[in-house]
C-alpha positions as a Python dict, from the first residue, in 0.01 Angstrom:
ca = {
    (1, 'M'): (0, 0, 0),
    (2, 'V'): (-195, 309, 98),
    (3, 'T'): (-467, 472, -109),
    (4, 'T'): (-706, 755, -35),
    (5, 'L'): (-1067, 776, -138),
    (6, 'P'): (-1355, 1016, -71),
    (7, 'H'): (-1621, 896, 170),
    (8, 'H'): (-1909, 1100, 312),
    (9, 'G'): (-1717, 1418, 250),
    (10, 'K'): (-1404, 1294, 428),
    (11, 'T'): (-1075, 1153, 311),
    (12, 'L'): (-1019, 802, 432),
    (13, 'K'): (-712, 586, 417),
    (14, 'H'): (-742, 231, 299),
    (15, 'V'): (-446, 30, 424),
    (16, 'L'): (-355, -320, 312),
    (17, 'I'): (-114, -512, 533),
    (18, 'P'): (-34, -875, 623),
    (19, 'I'): (-225, -983, 935),
    (20, 'S'): (94, -1082, 1119),
    (21, 'S'): (398, -1297, 1094),
    (22, 'I'): (223, -1574, 1285),
    (23, 'M'): (-33, -1620, 1011),
    (24, 'Q'): (231, -1617, 740),
    (25, 'S'): (443, -1869, 932),
    (26, 'A'): (164, -2103, 1037),
    (27, 'L'): (-33, -2097, 714),
    (28, 'G'): (266, -2112, 483),
    (29, 'T'): (203, -1947, 152),
    (30, 'A'): (-159, -1872, 232),
    (31, 'S'): (-219, -1502, 190),
    (32, 'I'): (-423, -1363, 479),
    (33, 'L'): (-467, -989, 456),
    (34, 'I'): (-618, -723, 673),
    (35, 'F'): (-805, -435, 520),
    (36, 'L'): (-809, -140, 752),
    (37, 'L'): (-1017, 169, 715),
    (38, 'H'): (-1007, 457, 959),
    (39, 'T'): (-1105, 809, 1028),
    (40, 'T'): (-1045, 1017, 1336),
    (41, 'A'): (-1313, 962, 1597),
    (42, 'A'): (-1459, 1261, 1775),
    (43, 'H'): (-1345, 1343, 2128),
    (44, 'D'): (-1566, 1448, 2417),
    (45, 'E'): (-1456, 1693, 2681),
    (46, 'N'): (-1459, 1451, 2970),
    (47, 'C'): (-1225, 1222, 3160),
    (48, 'S'): (-1172, 993, 2865),
    (49, 'S'): (-1061, 1268, 2626),
    (50, 'R'): (-812, 1443, 2851),
    (51, 'S'): (-469, 1452, 2698),
    (52, 'R'): (-234, 1173, 2789),
    (53, 'D'): (17, 1423, 2930),
    (54, 'A'): (-252, 1574, 3149),
    (55, 'I'): (-327, 1237, 3303),
    (56, 'D'): (38, 1147, 3340),
    (57, 'N'): (107, 1476, 3522),
    (58, 'D'): (-207, 1473, 3733),
    (59, 'S'): (-170, 1308, 4072),
    (60, 'I'): (-548, 1289, 4113),
    (61, 'S'): (-690, 1021, 3887),
    (62, 'C'): (-1031, 1027, 3721),
    (63, 'A'): (-1143, 745, 3947),
    (64, 'S'): (-1053, 932, 4265),
    (65, 'R'): (-1252, 1233, 4143),
    (66, 'G'): (-1560, 1018, 4111),
    (67, 'I'): (-1572, 1059, 3732),
    (68, 'K'): (-1698, 750, 3557),
    (69, 'W'): (-1606, 629, 3212),
    (70, 'K'): (-1890, 624, 2963),
    (71, 'W'): (-1818, 258, 2891),
    (72, 'D'): (-1710, 60, 3197),
    (73, 'P'): (-1508, -252, 3113),
    (74, 'T'): (-1563, -393, 3463),
    (75, 'S'): (-1941, -401, 3420),
    (76, 'T'): (-2104, -743, 3431),
    (77, 'S'): (-2406, -634, 3227),
    (78, 'H'): (-2272, -556, 2881),
    (79, 'P'): (-2530, -646, 2615),
    (80, 'C'): (-2510, -954, 2395),
    (81, 'N'): (-2701, -955, 2065),
    (82, 'I'): (-2512, -1247, 1909),
    (83, 'H'): (-2676, -1589, 1894),
    (84, 'R'): (-2551, -1832, 2160),
    (85, 'I'): (-2545, -2210, 2120),
    (86, 'S'): (-2428, -2488, 2354),
    (87, 'D'): (-2148, -2730, 2267),
    (88, 'S'): (-2387, -3025, 2248),
    (89, 'D'): (-2648, -2838, 2038),
    (90, 'L'): (-2379, -2737, 1789),
    (91, 'L'): (-2289, -3103, 1735),
    (92, 'R'): (-2653, -3212, 1740),
    (93, 'F'): (-2750, -2960, 1471),
    (94, 'Y'): (-2446, -2982, 1243),
    (95, 'G'): (-2297, -3323, 1314),
    (96, 'P'): (-1976, -3447, 1481),
    (97, 'L'): (-1748, -3212, 1288),
    (98, 'G'): (-1925, -2907, 1431),
    (99, 'L'): (-1961, -2570, 1263),
    (100, 'P'): (-1966, -2579, 881),
    (101, 'N'): (-1710, -2400, 669),
    (102, 'L'): (-1762, -2029, 607),
    (103, 'Y'): (-2053, -1993, 849),
    (104, 'P'): (-2177, -1642, 763),
    (105, 'Y'): (-2267, -1500, 1108),
    (106, 'P'): (-2094, -1446, 1443),
    (107, 'L'): (-2177, -1720, 1691),
    (108, 'V'): (-2103, -1773, 2062),
    (109, 'I'): (-2049, -2134, 2173),
    (110, 'Y'): (-2085, -2205, 2544),
    (111, 'P'): (-2037, -2510, 2776),
    (112, 'D'): (-2331, -2738, 2839),
    (113, 'D'): (-2358, -2649, 3208),
    (114, 'V'): (-2424, -2282, 3122),
    (115, 'D'): (-2754, -2166, 2972),
    (116, 'S'): (-2799, -1929, 2679),
    (117, 'N'): (-2786, -1628, 2914),
    (118, 'N'): (-2457, -1740, 3073),
    (119, 'N'): (-2624, -1860, 3394),
    (120, 'E'): (-2464, -2168, 3546),
    (121, 'T'): (-2679, -2479, 3571),
    (122, 'G'): (-2636, -2804, 3756),
    (123, 'G'): (-2673, -2688, 4114),
    (124, 'G'): (-2486, -2359, 4083),
    (125, 'S'): (-2139, -2508, 4067),
    (126, 'K'): (-1873, -2256, 3973),
    (127, 'S'): (-1667, -2525, 3799),
    (128, 'R'): (-1776, -2531, 3437),
    (129, 'T'): (-1753, -2839, 3220),
    (130, 'R'): (-1508, -2731, 2953),
    (131, 'H'): (-1309, -2917, 2695),
    (132, 'N'): (-995, -2711, 2769),
    (133, 'A'): (-991, -2753, 3148),
    (134, 'F'): (-638, -2899, 3140),
    (135, 'F'): (-509, -2609, 2933),
    (136, 'A'): (-682, -2365, 3167),
    (137, 'N'): (-490, -2510, 3460),
    (138, 'L'): (-160, -2471, 3272),
    (139, 'T'): (-231, -2104, 3205),
    (140, 'T'): (-320, -1971, 3548),
    (141, 'I'): (-104, -1676, 3644),
    (142, 'D'): (80, -1901, 3893),
    (143, 'N'): (141, -2185, 3646),
    (144, 'L'): (201, -2020, 3310),
    (145, 'S'): (563, -1917, 3360),
    (146, 'K'): (642, -2270, 3482),
    (147, 'Q'): (567, -2402, 3134),
    (148, 'F'): (871, -2223, 2991),
    (149, 'S'): (1234, -2166, 3082),
    (150, 'S'): (1309, -1895, 3338),
    (151, 'D'): (1460, -1670, 3068),
    (152, 'F'): (1180, -1722, 2814),
    (153, 'N'): (1102, -1402, 2623),
    (154, 'V'): (774, -1296, 2461),
    (155, 'T'): (718, -1052, 2177),
    (156, 'L'): (459, -785, 2251),
    (157, 'T'): (280, -580, 1987),
    (158, 'G'): (115, -241, 1992),
    (159, 'S'): (-266, -236, 2025),
    (160, 'D'): (-332, -6, 1729),
    (161, 'S'): (-494, -153, 1417),
    (162, 'L'): (-160, -207, 1247),
    (163, 'S'): (12, -361, 1552),
    (164, 'S'): (292, -139, 1432),
    (165, 'H'): (544, -174, 1716),
    (166, 'R'): (723, -468, 1878),
    (167, 'R'): (883, -511, 2218),
    (168, 'V'): (1062, -819, 2355),
    (169, 'V'): (1052, -881, 2731),
    (170, 'P'): (1073, -1183, 2965),
    (171, 'L'): (737, -1354, 3015),
    (172, 'T'): (764, -1305, 3392),
    (173, 'Q'): (808, -930, 3342),
    (174, 'Y'): (503, -906, 3117),
    (175, 'L'): (288, -1095, 3368),
    (176, 'K'): (384, -840, 3633),
    (177, 'E'): (303, -553, 3396),
    (178, 'V'): (-41, -700, 3325),
    (179, 'I'): (-129, -704, 3693),
    (180, 'I'): (43, -378, 3791),
    (181, 'G'): (-75, -183, 3488),
    (182, 'N'): (-97, 194, 3528),
    (183, 'R'): (-30, 201, 3899),
    (184, 'D'): (143, 542, 3880),
    (185, 'I'): (-181, 710, 3773),
    (186, 'G'): (-420, 515, 3992),
    (187, 'F'): (-527, 240, 3754),
    (188, 'P'): (-357, -90, 3853),
    (189, 'G'): (-398, -363, 3594),
    (190, 'E'): (-590, -141, 3354),
    (191, 'T'): (-542, 4, 3006),
    (192, 'L'): (-706, 347, 2974),
    (193, 'P'): (-913, 477, 2680),
    (194, 'D'): (-669, 754, 2592),
    (195, 'Q'): (-351, 547, 2588),
    (196, 'L'): (-199, 540, 2241),
    (197, 'G'): (-225, 199, 2083),
    (198, 'N'): (139, 187, 1975),
    (199, 'E'): (241, 247, 2336),
    (200, 'T'): (0, -8, 2483),
    (201, 'W'): (181, -340, 2485),
    (202, 'Y'): (-12, -659, 2433),
    (203, 'L'): (78, -1027, 2405),
    (204, 'F'): (-106, -1159, 2101),
    (205, 'G'): (-12, -1292, 1759),
    (206, 'E'): (361, -1331, 1808),
    (207, 'T'): (336, -1687, 1942),
    (208, 'F'): (471, -1896, 1656),
    (209, 'T'): (809, -2012, 1790),
    (210, 'S'): (881, -2380, 1859),
    (211, 'E'): (833, -2319, 2233),
    (212, 'W'): (486, -2179, 2173),
    (213, 'A'): (402, -2457, 1926),
    (214, 'N'): (492, -2725, 2180),
    (215, 'F'): (292, -2549, 2450),
    (216, 'L'): (-16, -2500, 2232),
    (217, 'Q'): (-33, -2871, 2158),
    (218, 'N'): (-211, -2888, 2494),
    (219, 'Y'): (-499, -2683, 2351),
    (220, 'E'): (-803, -2866, 2215),
    (221, 'L'): (-925, -2719, 1886),
    (222, 'P'): (-1284, -2595, 1835),
    (223, 'S'): (-1546, -2817, 1675),
    (224, 'C'): (-1553, -2715, 1311),
    (225, 'H'): (-1516, -2874, 968),
    (226, 'S'): (-1177, -2709, 919),
    (227, 'C'): (-1049, -2771, 1274),
    (228, 'T'): (-960, -3139, 1261),
    (229, 'P'): (-623, -3274, 1378),
    (230, 'L'): (-535, -3329, 1011),
    (231, 'H'): (-594, -2960, 935),
    (232, 'Y'): (-368, -2870, 1226),
    (233, 'Q'): (-94, -3109, 1116),
    (234, 'Q'): (-106, -2959, 767),
    (235, 'H'): (-71, -2608, 914),
    (236, 'L'): (-418, -2511, 797),
    (237, 'V'): (-511, -2394, 1147),
    (238, 'A'): (-298, -2131, 1321),
    (239, 'L'): (-320, -2091, 1698),
    (240, 'S'): (-242, -1765, 1874),
    (241, 'F'): (-215, -1721, 2251),
    (242, 'G'): (-287, -1391, 2423),
    (243, 'I'): (-292, -1219, 2762),
    (244, 'G'): (-428, -876, 2848),
    (245, 'N'): (-551, -669, 3140),
    (246, 'I'): (-866, -462, 3194),
    (247, 'G'): (-935, -236, 2898),
    (248, 'S'): (-664, -379, 2674),
    (249, 'G'): (-744, -507, 2327),
    (250, 'V'): (-681, -459, 1958),
    (251, 'Q'): (-843, -176, 1763),
    (252, 'W'): (-1078, -247, 1470),
    (253, 'H'): (-937, -472, 1197),
    (254, 'L'): (-1047, -762, 978),
    (255, 'H'): (-910, -1089, 840),
    (256, 'G'): (-1021, -1443, 766),
    (257, 'P'): (-1253, -1659, 979),
    (258, 'G'): (-1178, -1833, 1305),
    (259, 'F'): (-1258, -1882, 1672),
    (260, 'S'): (-1144, -1719, 1994),
    (261, 'E'): (-1186, -1893, 2329),
    (262, 'T'): (-1159, -1715, 2663),
    (263, 'I'): (-950, -1930, 2896),
    (264, 'H'): (-942, -1695, 3198),
    (265, 'G'): (-1135, -1375, 3263),
    (266, 'R'): (-1385, -1213, 3027),
    (267, 'K'): (-1344, -1061, 2682),
    (268, 'H'): (-1591, -834, 2500),
    (269, 'W'): (-1623, -854, 2123),
    (270, 'V'): (-1772, -598, 1885),
    (271, 'L'): (-1822, -677, 1516),
    (272, 'Y'): (-1963, -528, 1197),
    (273, 'P'): (-2027, -710, 867),
    (274, 'P'): (-1794, -640, 575),
    (275, 'K'): (-2006, -364, 424),
    (276, 'L'): (-2030, -166, 748),
    (277, 'R'): (-1682, -29, 803),
    (278, 'P'): (-1668, 148, 1141),
    (279, 'E'): (-1517, 489, 1208),
    (280, 'Y'): (-1227, 480, 1452),
    (281, 'D'): (-893, 635, 1532),
    (282, 'L'): (-618, 411, 1401),
    (283, 'N'): (-370, 523, 1667),
    (284, 'Y'): (-563, 410, 1974),
    (285, 'A'): (-658, 74, 2122),
    (286, 'S'): (-1016, -50, 2110),
    (287, 'R'): (-1125, 97, 2443),
    (288, 'H'): (-1089, 445, 2292),
    (289, 'W'): (-1365, 358, 2042),
    (290, 'M'): (-1586, 211, 2312),
    (291, 'E'): (-1550, 530, 2516),
    (292, 'N'): (-1590, 789, 2241),
    (293, 'V'): (-1795, 636, 1957),
    (294, 'Y'): (-1996, 345, 2097),
    (295, 'P'): (-2211, 561, 2333),
    (296, 'T'): (-2319, 781, 2039),
    (297, 'L'): (-2466, 492, 1839),
    (298, 'D'): (-2827, 374, 1838),
    (299, 'D'): (-2929, 60, 2025),
    (300, 'W'): (-3057, -238, 1831),
    (301, 'S'): (-3434, -247, 1786),
    (302, 'A'): (-3643, -550, 1878),
    (303, 'L'): (-3668, -618, 1505),
    (304, 'D'): (-3289, -619, 1472),
    (305, 'V'): (-3261, -875, 1752),
    (306, 'E'): (-3526, -1102, 1601),
    (307, 'K'): (-3368, -1075, 1257),
    (308, 'E'): (-3033, -1186, 1398),
    (309, 'K'): (-3192, -1488, 1568),
    (310, 'Y'): (-3388, -1586, 1258),
    (311, 'S'): (-3081, -1575, 1034),
    (312, 'H'): (-2925, -1867, 1224),
    (313, 'L'): (-3247, -2070, 1216),
    (314, 'A'): (-3289, -2010, 843),
    (315, 'Y'): (-2932, -2120, 778),
    (316, 'L'): (-2979, -2438, 983),
    (317, 'Q'): (-3302, -2528, 802),
    (318, 'K'): (-3136, -2487, 464),
    (319, 'W'): (-2829, -2680, 586),
    (320, 'R'): (-3051, -2980, 660),
    (321, 'A'): (-3215, -2961, 318),
    (322, 'T'): (-2913, -2940, 88),
    (323, 'T'): (-2552, -3051, 44),
    (324, 'Q'): (-2257, -2913, 234),
    (325, 'K'): (-2094, -2781, -85),
    (326, 'V'): (-2405, -2588, -185),
    (327, 'M'): (-2432, -2448, 168),
    (328, 'A'): (-2070, -2336, 163),
    (329, 'E'): (-2128, -2162, -170),
    (330, 'D'): (-2442, -2000, -30),
    (331, 'A'): (-2249, -1889, 279),
    (332, 'V'): (-2023, -1681, 57),
    (333, 'K'): (-2326, -1510, -97),
    (334, 'I'): (-2485, -1455, 246),
    (335, 'A'): (-2164, -1296, 371),
    (336, 'E'): (-2172, -1056, 78),
    (337, 'D'): (-2538, -966, 133),
    (338, 'V'): (-2563, -982, 513),
    (339, 'N'): (-2676, -617, 509),
    (340, 'D'): (-2828, -392, 248),
    (341, 'E'): (-2627, -82, 323),
    (342, 'D'): (-2334, 43, 118),
    (343, 'N'): (-1983, 77, 253),
    (344, 'G'): (-1961, 311, 546),
    (345, 'P'): (-2007, 333, 922),
    (346, 'S'): (-2337, 226, 1073),
    (347, 'N'): (-2538, 449, 1303),
    (348, 'K'): (-2628, 140, 1508),
    (349, 'K'): (-2425, -35, 1773),
    (350, 'P'): (-2231, -341, 1655),
    (351, 'W'): (-2291, -709, 1697),
    (352, 'E'): (-2146, -764, 2043),
    (353, 'C'): (-2111, -1010, 2329),
    (354, 'T'): (-1893, -1081, 2632),
    (355, 'I'): (-1714, -1415, 2605),
    (356, 'H'): (-1673, -1576, 2947),
    (357, 'E'): (-1433, -1846, 3063),
    (358, 'G'): (-1484, -2167, 2868),
    (359, 'E'): (-1683, -1991, 2594),
    (360, 'M'): (-1571, -1907, 2243),
    (361, 'I'): (-1683, -1684, 1958),
    (362, 'Y'): (-1677, -1762, 1589),
    (363, 'F'): (-1587, -1458, 1377),
    (364, 'P'): (-1684, -1487, 1009),
    (365, 'D'): (-1460, -1416, 714),
    (366, 'G'): (-1405, -1046, 650),
    (367, 'W'): (-1603, -908, 945),
    (368, 'H'): (-1464, -596, 1110),
    (369, 'H'): (-1404, -658, 1480),
    (370, 'A'): (-1235, -523, 1790),
    (371, 'T'): (-1185, -675, 2134),
    (372, 'I'): (-1166, -541, 2489),
    (373, 'N'): (-1044, -751, 2782),
    (374, 'L'): (-1253, -712, 3097),
    (375, 'E'): (-1043, -871, 3372),
    (376, 'T'): (-698, -798, 3517),
    (377, 'Y'): (-579, -1137, 3391),
    (378, 'T'): (-758, -1226, 3067),
    (379, 'V'): (-619, -1523, 2873),
    (380, 'F'): (-746, -1639, 2535),
    (381, 'V'): (-656, -1858, 2237),
    (382, 'S'): (-758, -1775, 1881),
    (383, 'S'): (-780, -2040, 1609),
    (384, 'F'): (-742, -1901, 1257),
    (385, 'T'): (-884, -2141, 1000),
    (386, 'S'): (-836, -2189, 626),
    (387, 'E'): (-1198, -2244, 532),
    (388, 'H'): (-1305, -2285, 171),
    (389, 'V'): (-1598, -2397, -37),
}
């Protein structure tokens, strides 16, 4: 279904589609829908906005000319304005089941031997204590293909908001493509900002076959009230496995709540609450927005940062003072009123954070979000939950 509506003097398209066949398969008759809203983002006359043909036909890459992207995915200093909490503190605050249903804000959960700023503790060991260490070993680039038959195929999707194209290739071939990337134009293992999303292939979402189901039984679910083994057995939690290279990722979209854990590499998340629908070009992957729109937005103020921190504390205090059912009902109201602005793009930068190996992010119900992988071999697992009051 496609409708048009006026918005700030522009015509926008409001598209309603199923999130993907994995959600329909794993969650049965549950209806999980994505609402997508887009406009065409402005282009700048620089390396990132050169036509795709120009780059393809140019033997001298932007990198070799010394031109830098406005937003560098390889940077190790991307900002994080989302509240971070350790595994043990999550259980200490909310009990053995972990995060309550319909938690209304994004949240980053990190291992206990990493502090809130992602600095390793415990003598500087590079080996983090993580509950999915066994699964991480299975999914190294050397071990992953060994978990499946030699002729095992994977289904890739386009990286545009609609994931509108499909391509079936052997897993071993895709792993080579991830590492090799755009070698012909000087960018090995990298997805560029101006690559069309429906031509940028990405392994994510189409992992619902019996082979994938057997493999994902090795993954330990997040700590949340709707993430118990019983929920999984009843198909109320859907797992999705993904692999991408530098700069790859899915353009802005939204759906129900869940978690995403980075198994290898780093993954940057950007989010807006339901009422703040971002402007973006539907046809490109997420790095296009980071290159062309993100730099034009205002930074968060100190007040914005403090307000975000306080919101989690206020929720915790009320959680301790009332029943879980009342809190879940309140969470729905909080999600509706998380900002005071009407529908439309914000002039401020989004909620954002880089999720490192062994860390995970909780994305609330109905929040707009996009992701950008930051390493040549970035592996992640997303857990889509069926949370309710």
